C-alpha atoms as one frame of an Amber mdcrd trajectory, in Angstrom:
protein
  -4.088  18.084   7.417  -5.025  21.178   5.402  -1.772  23.063   5.782   0.456
  20.011   5.317  -1.292  18.821   2.177  -1.280  22.281   0.620   2.469  22.500
   1.145   3.022  19.073  -0.401   0.874  19.820  -3.434   2.440  23.240  -4.009
   5.927  21.778  -3.659   5.184  19.248  -6.372   4.038  22.088  -8.620   7.320
  23.960  -8.165   9.320  20.867  -9.034   7.645  20.287 -12.382   8.529  23.631
 -13.944  11.819  22.393 -15.424  10.127  19.587 -17.358   7.522  22.045 -18.643
  10.296  24.280 -20.002  11.909  21.304 -21.708   8.601  20.458 -23.358   8.544
  23.932 -24.901  11.885  23.230 -26.594  10.867  19.802 -27.879   8.562  18.688
 -30.631   6.575  16.408 -28.318   3.343  17.782 -26.936   0.912  16.041 -24.598
  -2.324  17.988 -24.470  -5.189  17.201 -22.154  -8.515  17.066 -24.036 -10.931
  16.445 -21.161 -13.076  19.510 -21.877 -15.985  20.180 -24.231 -17.276  16.678
 -24.897 -20.814  15.842 -25.970 -22.533  12.847 -24.395 -25.717  10.861 -24.886
 -26.952   7.482 -23.715 -27.507   4.956 -26.489 -29.211   1.593 -26.164 -27.691
  -1.882 -26.034 -30.805  -3.628 -27.367 -32.552  -1.112 -29.641 -30.566   0.076
 -32.707 -32.962   2.965 -33.282 -32.326   4.356 -29.794 -28.641   3.615 -30.319
 -28.482   6.182 -33.136 -28.785   3.568 -35.898 -25.659   1.722 -34.763 -25.654
  -1.985 -35.732 -28.128  -1.187 -38.523 -26.033   1.193 -40.618 -23.422  -0.725
 -42.605 -20.431   1.218 -41.291 -17.739  -1.437 -41.787 -18.297  -2.094 -45.491
 -15.946   0.711 -46.590 -13.107   2.549 -44.876 -14.377   5.795 -43.403 -18.030
   4.965 -44.012 -20.100   6.350 -41.153 -23.646   6.539 -42.547 -26.208   8.399
 -40.451 -24.651   7.602 -37.064 -22.739   9.592 -34.415 -19.566   8.261 -36.044
 -20.070  10.657 -38.943 -18.430  14.099 -38.607 -21.664  15.524 -40.063 -23.826
  14.114 -37.253 -25.753  16.807 -35.367 -25.030  16.395 -31.629 -26.319  19.838
 -30.605 -28.984  18.263 -28.374 -26.468  16.085 -26.579 -25.304  16.979 -23.093
 -22.081  18.998 -22.884 -19.637  17.874 -20.205 -16.015  17.600 -19.169 -14.141
  14.447 -18.287 -13.650  12.417 -16.190 -17.258  11.212 -16.370 -19.078   8.256
 -14.792 -22.701   8.132 -15.909 -23.627   5.281 -13.542 -23.170   7.389 -10.402
 -25.907   9.664 -11.782 -28.474   6.856 -12.090 -31.122   6.148  -9.419 -30.911
   2.991  -7.314 -33.025   0.002  -8.384 -34.141  -2.770  -6.012 -34.046  -5.785
  -8.330 -33.411  -9.299  -7.048 -30.224 -10.016  -8.973 -26.831 -10.914  -7.489
 -24.732  -8.968  -9.991 -26.888  -5.872  -9.626 -26.564  -6.117  -5.839 -22.797
  -6.615  -6.058 -22.491  -3.500  -8.235 -24.400  -1.327  -5.770 -27.953  -1.545
  -7.174 -27.231   0.907  -9.977 -29.280  -0.032 -13.066 -26.528  -0.816 -15.560
 -25.625  -4.058 -17.344 -27.526  -6.657 -19.323 -30.813  -6.138 -17.467 -30.776
  -2.420 -18.271 -29.865  -1.970 -21.961 -31.222   1.579 -21.918 -28.488   2.615
 -19.423 -25.562   0.530 -20.607 -24.280   2.275 -23.745 -22.881   5.793 -23.867
 -21.695   7.882 -26.816 -19.042  10.604 -26.577 -18.036  13.099 -29.260 -15.400
  15.825 -29.283 -13.967  18.167 -31.898 -10.183  18.544 -32.168  -8.717  21.516
 -34.007  -5.370  21.066 -35.768  -3.244  23.511 -37.738  -1.016  23.270 -40.803
   1.965  23.337 -38.440   0.927  19.878 -37.213   1.403  18.383 -40.664   4.406
  16.081 -40.853   4.178  15.028 -37.196   2.724  11.895 -35.632  -0.566  12.377
 -33.832  -2.146  10.032 -31.307  -4.930   9.964 -28.743  -4.474   8.237 -25.396
  -7.341   7.102 -23.184  -6.217   6.426 -19.615  -9.335   4.418 -18.838 -12.793
   3.837 -20.293 -15.352   1.512 -18.755 -15.888  -0.515 -20.831 -15.553  -2.168
 -24.300 -14.810   1.123 -26.050 -14.928   1.521 -29.841 -13.151   4.604 -31.160
 -13.388   6.526 -34.457 -11.971   9.749 -35.818 -13.515  11.497 -38.813 -15.523
   8.345 -39.463 -12.454   6.075 -39.543 -12.388   3.180 -37.128  -9.360   3.173
 -34.807 -10.005   0.099 -32.695 -11.687  -1.536 -29.735 -10.312  -1.538 -26.190
 -12.070  -4.222 -24.160 -10.461  -3.413 -20.835 -12.363  -1.154 -18.509  -9.178
  -0.294 -16.631  -6.090  -0.409 -18.848  -5.505   2.607 -21.053  -4.874   2.540
 -24.792  -3.253   4.767 -27.430  -4.326   5.106 -31.073  -2.259   6.692 -33.840
  -4.569   9.051 -35.763  -2.021  10.565 -38.154  -3.454   9.085 -41.353  -7.025
  10.184 -40.676  -6.859  13.800 -39.581  -7.573  17.090 -41.289  -4.703  19.538
 -40.876  -5.790  23.133 -40.558  -9.309  22.120 -39.650 -11.703  20.256 -37.404
 -11.565  16.559 -36.510 -14.302  14.571 -34.817 -13.309  12.005 -32.180 -16.081
   9.531 -31.296 -16.228   6.875 -28.577 -18.957   4.295 -28.075 -18.803   2.771
 -24.572 -20.620  -0.489 -23.864 -20.912  -1.383 -20.164 -23.390  -4.212 -20.743
 -20.820  -6.768 -19.562 -19.166  -6.215 -16.187 -15.570  -7.091 -15.375 -15.724
  -7.139 -11.580 -18.203  -7.988  -8.835 -18.119  -4.515  -7.296 -19.090  -1.023
  -8.419 -17.295  -0.179 -11.670 -19.188   2.766 -13.128 -19.282   3.461 -16.863
 -17.908   6.034 -19.253 -14.665   7.850 -20.003 -13.804   8.112 -16.327 -10.082
   8.872 -16.682  -8.146  11.450 -18.697  -7.810  11.673 -22.483  -4.706  13.110
 -24.159  -3.760  14.325 -27.625  -0.108  13.604 -28.380   2.035  15.231 -31.072
   5.567  14.034 -31.782   8.156  13.438 -34.495   8.133  10.482 -36.880  11.417
   9.401 -35.251  10.361   9.115 -31.639  10.326   7.213 -28.364   7.860   4.327
 -28.637   4.774   4.031 -26.454   5.968   2.656 -23.110   9.485   2.848 -24.506
  11.370   4.263 -21.548  12.508   1.988 -18.705  14.501   3.433 -15.793  15.931
   1.441 -12.901  18.750   1.724 -10.396  21.454  -0.343  -8.784  22.652   1.087
  -5.480  25.865   0.073  -3.712  26.977   2.010  -0.654  26.803   5.684  -1.660
  26.783   5.193  -5.447  23.752   4.607  -7.676  23.959   3.415 -11.243  20.877
   4.602 -13.119  20.071   2.487 -16.158  17.924   4.034 -18.888  16.553   1.896
 -21.688  15.005   3.969 -24.477  13.146   2.303 -27.336  13.180   4.458 -30.464
  10.760   3.932 -33.343  10.978   5.135 -36.946   7.679   5.952 -38.646   9.080
   8.055 -41.456   8.621   6.736 -44.997  12.256   5.708 -45.276  15.437   5.240
 -43.262  16.075   7.693 -40.445  19.039   8.562 -38.238  19.431  10.401 -34.989
  21.094  10.517 -31.621  19.699   9.189 -28.344  20.822  10.849 -25.134  19.743
  10.802 -21.514  20.251  12.985 -18.474  19.091  13.303 -14.877  18.087  16.417
 -12.983  17.142  16.894  -9.383  13.667  18.153  -8.643  14.845  21.765  -8.855
  16.013  21.236 -12.438  19.743  21.018 -11.703  21.476  18.510 -14.003  23.006
  15.672 -11.982  24.508  13.610 -14.762  24.201  12.628 -18.392  24.933   9.677
 -20.681  26.970   9.762 -23.848  24.848  10.226 -26.961  24.315   7.100 -29.070
  23.880   7.208 -32.866  20.979   5.181 -34.258  19.918   4.430 -37.826  16.578
   2.748 -38.334  14.952   1.269 -41.388  11.342   2.002 -42.238   9.149   0.999
 -39.246  12.274  -0.133 -37.417  12.776  -0.133 -33.641  15.825  -0.287 -31.443
  16.446  -0.056 -27.711  19.366   2.058 -26.515  20.767   1.186 -23.092  22.571
   3.934 -21.203  23.990   4.408 -17.721  24.414   7.418 -15.449  26.188   7.339
 -12.096  24.945   9.360  -9.131  27.161   9.793  -6.092  25.451  10.204  -2.727
  21.969   9.975  -4.235  18.975  11.016  -2.199  17.022   7.797  -1.889  13.260
   7.453  -2.321  11.652   6.111   0.839   8.319   6.145   2.636   9.576   8.931
   4.894  11.367  10.920   2.176   9.819  10.168  -1.236  12.395  12.109  -3.234
  11.965  12.097  -7.014  14.595  12.849  -9.637  13.767  13.574 -13.281  15.132
  11.225 -15.942  14.921  12.447 -19.544  15.436  10.393 -22.688  15.949  12.529
 -25.779  16.042  11.873 -29.521  17.853  14.482 -31.594  19.042  15.215 -35.102
  22.049  17.438 -34.678  20.979  20.411 -32.584  17.265  19.762 -33.152  15.377
  17.897 -30.431  12.975  15.548 -32.191  11.419  13.920 -29.138  11.865  13.650
 -25.403  10.264  11.854 -22.489  10.768  12.955 -18.882   9.898  10.602 -16.034
   9.908  11.268 -12.313  12.018   8.528 -10.785  12.981   7.481  -7.286  16.297
   5.816  -6.527  15.603   2.977  -4.122  16.429  -0.677  -3.489  13.701  -3.238
  -2.808  14.557  -6.644  -1.363  12.152  -9.466  -0.503  13.746 -12.011   1.822
  12.206 -15.346   2.813  13.420 -14.941   6.414  13.327 -11.217   7.140  10.554
  -9.957   4.862  10.613  -6.687   2.886  13.369  -4.103   2.981  13.620  -0.658
   1.380  17.141   0.692   1.022  18.374  -1.946   3.468  15.770  -1.175   6.145
  13.314  -3.978   6.855   9.711  -2.868   7.208   6.384  -4.564   7.726   3.760
  -4.088   5.019   0.918  -2.215   6.698  -1.346  -2.194   3.700  -4.919  -1.787
   2.552  -6.856  -2.946  -0.470  -8.883  -0.274  -2.229 -11.363  -0.030  -5.069
 -11.236   3.207  -7.018 -14.602   4.886  -6.313 -15.318   7.682  -3.841 -18.452
   9.249  -2.408 -20.254  11.636  -4.729 -18.184  11.018  -7.863 -18.218   7.255
  -8.397 -15.169   6.209 -10.419 -14.617   9.637 -12.011 -12.244  11.139  -9.466
 -10.507  14.481  -9.968  -6.748  14.088  -9.522  -6.874  15.868  -6.191  -8.926
  13.046  -4.638  -6.131  10.553  -5.327  -3.785  12.635  -3.168  -6.480  13.221
  -0.566  -7.185   9.516  -0.135  -3.504   8.515   0.001  -2.830  11.220   2.592
  -5.718   9.929   4.738  -4.240   6.444   4.596  -0.757   7.659   5.518  -2.132
   9.480   8.553  -3.579   6.168   9.718  -0.199   4.466   9.362  -0.738   2.715
   6.038   2.446   2.260   3.999   1.195   0.099   1.112  -1.771   0.178  -1.276
  -3.095  -2.753  -3.293  -4.985  -1.700  -6.430  -7.863  -4.162  -6.157  -8.476
  -5.742  -8.594  -7.401  -3.825 -11.650  -4.796  -1.443 -13.050  -5.056   1.902
 -11.244  -5.205   5.317 -12.829  -1.754   6.887 -13.384  -2.624   9.737 -11.028
  -3.018   7.273  -8.150   0.537   6.077  -8.723   1.775   9.656  -8.975   0.201
  10.377  -5.595   1.884   7.301  -4.098   5.244   8.297  -5.612   4.934  11.836
  -4.269   3.609  11.066  -0.789   5.551   7.870  -0.039   3.270   4.848  -0.375
   4.172   1.393  -1.711   1.889  -0.116  -4.371   0.983  -3.695  -5.209   0.082
  -3.235  -8.879  -2.458  -5.746 -10.182  -3.727  -6.845 -13.564  -7.433  -7.512
 -14.003  -7.374 -11.192 -14.943  -5.060 -14.197 -14.879  -5.049 -15.094 -18.565
  -2.412 -15.625 -21.275  -4.684 -14.948 -24.247  -3.482 -12.272 -26.703  -6.058
  -9.790 -25.364  -5.139 -10.194 -21.715  -1.400 -10.501 -22.301  -1.590  -7.252
 -24.251  -3.312  -5.626 -21.265  -0.647  -7.050 -18.945   2.169  -5.804 -21.169
   0.660  -2.328 -21.373   0.331  -2.289 -17.571   3.958  -3.207 -16.919   5.368
  -0.809 -19.531   3.201   2.005 -18.193   3.964   1.473 -14.493   7.481   0.019
 -14.248   9.120   3.434 -13.703   7.064   4.296 -10.610   9.236   3.800  -7.499
   6.122   3.193  -5.410   5.399  -0.049  -7.279   7.247  -2.750  -5.340   5.466
  -5.910  -6.503   3.227  -7.093  -9.341   0.097  -9.191  -8.822  -0.897 -11.488
 -11.696  -4.400 -12.352 -10.467  -6.910 -12.692  -7.659  -8.855 -15.730  -6.424
  -9.025 -17.524  -9.770 -10.956 -20.417  -8.257 -11.617 -22.186 -11.543  -7.930
 -22.735 -12.286  -5.746 -21.791  -9.318  -4.995 -25.347  -8.147  -4.793 -26.888
 -11.628  -2.053 -27.463 -14.166  -3.806 -24.932 -16.398  -3.442 -22.285 -13.704
   0.197 -23.215 -13.287   0.870 -22.815 -17.018  -0.997 -19.506 -17.172   1.050
 -18.211 -14.252   4.354 -19.324 -15.807   3.535 -17.517 -19.065   2.621 -14.315
 -17.250   5.653 -14.512 -14.975   7.900 -14.909 -18.000   6.387 -11.772 -19.559
   6.794  -9.862 -16.301  10.476 -10.828 -16.031  11.035  -9.898 -19.677   9.563
  -6.415 -19.294  10.639  -5.746 -15.704  13.388  -7.957 -14.271  13.797  -5.555
 -11.322  10.656  -6.750  -9.544   8.829  -9.988  -8.902   5.189 -11.087  -8.611
   2.597 -12.484  -6.269  -0.846 -13.998  -6.740  -3.767 -13.508  -4.323  -4.909
 -17.035  -3.428  -7.945 -17.727  -1.237  -6.329 -20.983  -0.085  -4.795 -22.100
   3.206  -1.880 -24.540   3.324  -2.186 -25.542  -0.340   0.815 -25.933  -2.662
  -0.746 -26.738  -6.027  -1.112 -25.007  -9.369  -0.240 -21.320  -9.217   1.228
 -21.553  -5.713   3.882 -23.984  -6.973   5.433 -21.342  -9.225   4.522 -17.944
  -7.807   7.635 -16.221  -6.352   5.769 -14.615  -3.414   2.859 -16.591  -1.950
  -0.183 -14.388  -1.409  -2.845 -15.237   1.180  -6.392 -13.960   0.908  -7.642
 -14.583   4.466  -6.982 -18.150   5.707  -4.506 -16.471   8.058  -4.372 -19.570
  10.271  -2.778 -21.389   7.346   0.144 -18.961   6.964   2.387 -20.384   9.689
   1.872 -24.044   8.620   2.437 -23.050   4.988   5.658 -21.248   5.849   6.837
 -24.222   7.888   6.274 -26.474   4.865   7.732 -24.013   2.308  10.235 -21.874
   4.229  12.041 -20.496   1.154   8.925 -18.968  -0.437   8.186 -15.436   0.864
   4.621 -14.905   2.133   2.384 -11.810   2.084  -1.211 -11.304   3.173  -2.849
  -9.976   0.027  -6.258  -9.700   1.755  -6.507  -9.731   5.519  -9.094  -8.850
   8.122 -12.453  -7.832   6.626 -14.151  -6.693   9.792 -17.530  -5.228   8.780
 -18.597  -2.046  10.574 -20.945   0.899  10.084 -19.600   4.221  11.280 -21.356
   5.435  14.433 -23.672   2.411  14.796 -23.423   0.123  17.848 -25.947  -2.629
  17.277 -27.021  -4.918  14.462 -29.868  -3.404  12.443 -30.980  -5.934   9.839
 -33.727  -3.615   8.560 -31.457  -0.690   7.676 -28.485  -2.985   7.124 -26.077
  -1.765   9.802 -23.442  -3.599  11.853 -21.687  -2.419  15.047 -18.751  -0.038
  14.725 -16.267  -2.260  16.561 -13.903  -5.091  15.651 -16.461  -7.831  16.391
 -18.167  -8.877  13.128 -16.745 -10.549  10.040 -17.948 -12.837   7.230 -17.304
 -16.574   7.494 -14.348 -16.401   5.115 -12.587 -13.501   6.849 -11.290 -12.535
  10.285 -11.033  -9.664  12.733  -8.208  -7.153  12.798  -6.881  -8.618  16.030
  -6.864 -12.124  14.559  -4.505 -11.413  11.667  -2.318  -8.454  12.598  -0.539
 -10.085  15.602   0.519 -12.941  13.297   2.056 -10.465  10.857   3.610  -8.353
  13.600   5.265 -11.313  15.356   6.773 -13.150  12.351   9.684 -11.582  10.486
   9.333 -13.917   7.490   5.804 -12.627   6.835   6.052  -9.464   4.723   2.863
  -8.062   6.284  -0.521  -7.696   4.676  -3.273  -5.673   3.082  -6.538  -5.162
   4.984  -9.782  -5.545   3.095 -10.426  -2.537   2.761  -9.069   0.959   3.361
 -12.341   2.646   2.398 -15.894   1.445   2.021 -16.871   1.180  -1.636 -20.073
   0.874  -3.653 -21.413  -2.623  -4.069 -20.747  -5.869  -2.152 -22.979  -4.877
   0.815 -21.911  -7.885   2.925 -23.537  -9.175   5.143 -26.778  -7.593   3.894
 -28.464  -6.752   0.619 -31.050  -4.036  -0.085 -31.313  -1.360   1.304 -27.503
  -1.516   1.527 -25.846  -0.128  -1.573 -22.198  -0.143  -0.459 -19.810  -2.281
   1.542 -19.047  -2.227   5.274 -15.450  -3.456   4.940 -13.707  -0.097   5.089
 -11.506   1.108   7.919 -12.923   4.423   6.730 -16.295   4.976   5.080 -16.811
   6.018   1.431 -16.118   9.657   2.365 -12.909   8.843   4.235 -14.396   9.400
   7.710 -12.685   7.054  10.205 -14.528   4.230  11.892 -13.392   3.010  15.308
 -11.203   0.257  13.840  -9.115   3.040  12.282  -7.692   3.737  15.735  -6.736
   0.110  16.286  -4.536   0.180  13.199  -3.234   3.657  13.926  -2.235   2.503
  17.426   0.027  -0.253  16.123   1.027   1.166  12.747   2.325   4.562  13.931
   4.428   6.091  16.685   1.736   8.693  17.391   0.241   8.935  20.880  -3.099
   7.295  20.118  -5.903   7.308  22.672  -9.434   6.814  21.401 -12.642   6.101
  23.324 -15.702   4.543  21.729 -18.635   4.619  21.492 -19.921   8.206  21.767
 -21.581   9.121  25.059 -25.039  10.225  23.865 -27.386   7.507  25.125 -30.509
   9.324  26.338 -33.075   6.779  27.563 -30.417   4.179  28.426 -29.471   5.520
  31.836 -28.213   2.667  34.024 -27.786   0.271  31.094 -24.373  -1.304  30.496
 -22.400   0.234  27.616 -19.449  -1.678  26.184 -16.627   0.889  26.151 -13.532
   0.282  24.018 -10.244   2.120  24.260  -7.724   1.919  21.411  -4.254   3.060
  22.303  -0.550   2.248  22.060   0.091   3.438  25.627   1.509   1.214  28.356
  -1.633   1.470  30.504  -4.936   3.356  30.567  -7.217   4.446  33.411 -10.874
   5.218  32.671 -13.039   7.715  34.586 -16.775   8.405  34.481 -17.690  11.858
  35.785 -14.465  11.945  37.776 -14.787   8.492  39.337 -12.206   5.904  38.374
 -13.390   2.741  36.659 -10.020   1.076  36.945  -6.593   1.032  35.382  -5.586
  -1.607  32.803  -2.382  -2.626  31.068  -2.623  -2.294  27.293  -1.846  -5.638
  25.584   0.327  -5.185  22.524  -1.606  -5.313  19.206  -4.916  -5.377  21.102
  -7.336  -3.000  22.854  -9.023  -2.481  26.252 -12.663  -2.797  27.276 -14.797
  -1.671  30.230 -18.441  -2.430  30.989 -19.875   0.927  32.078 -23.334   1.728
  33.438 -24.447   4.735  31.424 -24.957   8.106  33.009 -24.688  11.381  31.097
 -21.558  13.423  31.509 -17.884  12.858  30.840 -15.984   9.681  30.041 -12.244
  10.325  30.376  -9.253   8.096  29.619  -5.783   8.896  30.954  -2.947   7.032
  29.271   0.585   6.483  30.532   3.372   5.849  28.016   7.058   5.812  28.860
   6.325   7.826  31.996   4.281  10.460  30.153   0.515  10.932  30.492  -2.070
  12.175  28.013  -5.841  12.016  27.960  -8.963  11.784  25.804 -12.510  12.780
  26.738 -15.902  11.711  25.396 -18.797  13.894  26.582 -22.561  13.820  26.381
 -23.439  16.691  24.065 -26.401  18.972  23.838 -28.699  19.315  20.828 -27.216
  20.274  17.478 -26.817  24.044  17.231 -24.598  25.050  14.311 -23.011  23.712
  11.126 -19.241  23.647  10.674 -17.577  23.453   7.243 -13.988  22.183   7.084
 -12.301  22.297   3.674  -9.235  20.145   3.137  -7.645  23.041   1.250  -8.507
  26.728   1.124  -6.374  27.386  -1.973  -7.295  25.617  -5.217  -6.006  26.041
  -8.765  -8.357  27.916 -11.110  -7.954  25.448 -13.988 -11.413  23.887 -14.230
 -10.057  20.588 -12.873  -8.656  21.036  -9.374 -10.897  20.267  -6.419 -11.191
  20.132  -2.665 -13.235  18.221  -0.125 -15.445  20.152   2.284 -16.401  18.068
   5.327 -19.508  18.938   7.323 -20.152  18.449  11.034 -22.497  20.040  13.568
 -21.756  21.382  17.062 -23.873  21.934  20.148 -24.008  25.337  21.815 -20.815
  24.538  23.751 -18.820  23.778  20.594 -18.864  19.989  20.916 -19.378  17.784
  17.863 -22.757  16.030  17.942 -22.195  12.398  16.875 -25.868  11.501  16.439
 -27.005  14.385  14.215 -28.758  13.430  10.967 -29.952  16.813   9.664 -30.469
  17.546   5.976 -27.877  20.119   4.866 -28.292  22.276   1.747 -25.285  23.750
  -0.097 -24.866  26.818  -2.275 -21.891  28.538  -3.880 -20.892  32.064  -4.829
 -18.033  32.248  -7.315 -16.585  30.241 -10.180 -16.810  26.687  -8.843 -19.214
  23.789  -8.893 -20.289  20.966  -6.627 -19.509  17.641  -8.294 -20.794  15.259
  -5.630 -21.966  14.707  -2.065 -21.897  11.765   0.340 -22.279  10.853   3.984
 -20.979   7.306   4.522 -24.413   5.795   5.138 -24.370   2.379   3.410 -28.172
   2.484   3.100 -28.602   6.066   1.906 -30.433   6.334  -1.418 -30.019  10.085
  -1.665 -28.474  11.098  -4.997 -24.736  11.674  -5.261 -25.229  14.231  -8.013
 -27.988  16.793  -8.469 -28.992  19.749 -10.583 -26.943  22.883 -10.182 -28.160
  24.920  -7.223 -30.021  22.024  -5.616 -27.267  20.146  -3.802 -28.149  18.718
  -0.408 -27.207  15.750   1.749 -28.271  14.379   5.117 -25.705  14.009   7.837
 -25.070  10.419   8.867 -24.106  10.151  12.519 -22.894  13.711  12.531 -21.022
  13.926   9.222 -21.406  14.457   5.491 -19.175  15.619   2.664 -19.275  17.856
  -0.376 -16.709  17.869  -3.212 -16.061  21.219  -4.861 -14.377  21.645  -8.245
 -12.750  24.889  -9.339 -13.710  26.910 -12.373 -11.238  28.820 -14.523 -11.577
  32.316 -13.060  -9.364  33.237 -10.077 -11.041  34.769  -7.085 -12.947  33.888
  -3.967 -15.595  31.157  -3.766 -18.007  31.261  -0.857 -19.431  27.923   0.262
 -22.665  28.138   2.215 -24.439  25.404   4.193 -27.869  25.669   5.781 -30.210
  23.353   7.668 -33.558  23.910   9.342 -33.119  24.846  12.996 -29.334  25.155
  12.804 -26.999  28.112  12.561 -25.666  28.233   8.996 -21.999  28.131   8.011
 -19.881  29.837   5.374 -16.299  29.195   4.333 -14.176  30.774   1.603 -12.018
  28.977  -0.959  -9.458  30.970  -2.952  -8.989  30.087  -6.626  -5.551  30.993
  -7.945  -3.931  30.902 -11.372  -0.664  28.982 -11.756   1.267  27.460 -14.639
   0.330  24.023 -13.377  -2.131  22.289 -11.103  -1.124  22.456  -7.448  -1.051
  18.655  -7.424   1.635  18.553 -10.099   1.923  16.417 -13.225   4.408  13.851
 -14.393
């Protein structure tokens, strides 16, 4: 994976240079301001500990800040200095309190029961110059959890309730040109939005934008294509806004380049004249002959630029990466991309990862999507909230479809505003193939109220994006009431036995499995342990409301009218520790654990979702003390037949049933368990051996070359080998990490759903226990190029060292839109 991913990331970097050069010629600037923030916890219930907030009368006069952190004069020198993204909840200790919501959020002490941990204050200084005078200035927050109030220089900008949908504030009227400006954010995570780990803080990027008073409006570029034979018509809708103090005129133009910067076509310039605070949308068309189409196999991205000019002066521009592709959803044949019908082989995912909580560096978005693609996944459902833009960029770049979902089914002004912002932000991503307007809204989903809410949201979706349609994730079987009466694509959460009867009753309504499966497994565990909270690592256990992988996937595979489905879930995530509670602090639903280490069910899906030669034996073969006992051996493969051998003696040959697996009952004896598969006349084999004791640590970085920009990162996976070089699957040693060079460790994990070891520690004191032979460390680059040495030690084991090279480039190796 390392070499392939590095090539992909570096390729993306090369392709973005042309847009960077254009930005230098334009008045629009988009500046990342993630660095040099000050942070302190406040208090949701004690105004004194909340820096006098709710006592000081700050709203009586414009710009009044009193003696609070809102005031530019406030002394924050004792506050912690940090860079974004930041999730303060992942830093908190676990708390065993008998409360359902606390359990569902992973036993982290945040929310109404813990007012001392539920409010956070952020402050940052922004320097402007006299040259900025006369331009519009705005700050954009990609995501803050949650209920964020924002001020600049003591002036209140607004309140963004959503913990997931970003927001932009115009700050032009409040700033000091040629001086310092103080941006302040108060985050209140007292009230949750979901029933899973959500974190808290400014956990996505923040941007300072500078642009002309005559400019492209926020979310004001919409690009879509119509493809017939070998010709693509590219439609560009550009909404221009006038915020001068009078009438303004200009020209709106558009052009397309390939990813090397070569111009492929342009639209005729259109003259616009706008009154004060006026808006207009200019619709233009560019024709591409023999376009290179975006697909899962070849996710090619053009660049579409909308430009506002006054004569020869470029006032504003917006460049969007765009894929030319055609999506069709058919009630008989399912989903097609560019005329090729495919089956949705999808996963649901929450947004947290081991070690970092919800505050993921951009690199981890690409890392996780690449892991899913290697398994055979072709579609990602953002469950149950708008994703970060970088996740969509990774899906665009690597070739992954996205089911893009709003947080809540609701037509109130607040939630419709969130929905509108979501669609305008994400409608240009070619990876987004379908919108989802809600999930399991059990209070209204079968009622006339639910039906009316859905109709209002569907109307808004069609208004803002008529090129796509919507689904709704219903936890209902053969039920055609309320939302299901009007939703264009019927979504099933589980209840897979109801899909065929539903289709028979409503054959013209396309059907997709929005949540399927939900086998619960613990990586490397092969028996139920109700004390530690573990379940066997095979496709045998599921909650009452769910099903096994082999129960749902054959239905999807065998019925063309069924678009496919999304497994719950691609990765384990914090919270929802079904079927247990404490000491569990994360879920068991993942096909991979919270670190991205595969469980055995991974190989079931890989067998039937890829054309790779898959042959996987489980469990491991280290069972000292169980000699002679029967071990249930599973083989996952897509071969025609498999023969199993124990220490050279055949245990029989079996035909592999399609979309299933094979099993043998084997009396344990140490040694070698070998499977030989036959496929289309070819043979290949897999071996599982009894290992010796752990002898040495092995460090495996995902990438050895990382950008020296203070943001880029890499994953370093840790395993241990015996003295014959075989991976020891039962090792649980404590591993300590140290670094030499300009980098830092930002988190550690091991996939153990009952581990209460900290994800984050003091500098120089990072350590993590292996869980069934594996753990993970996430390294983030500093700003100085050079070599970083990563060291790992453990008592009684041979230590390991690996080098990571930090390099300077004009852009992050992952690329930027």
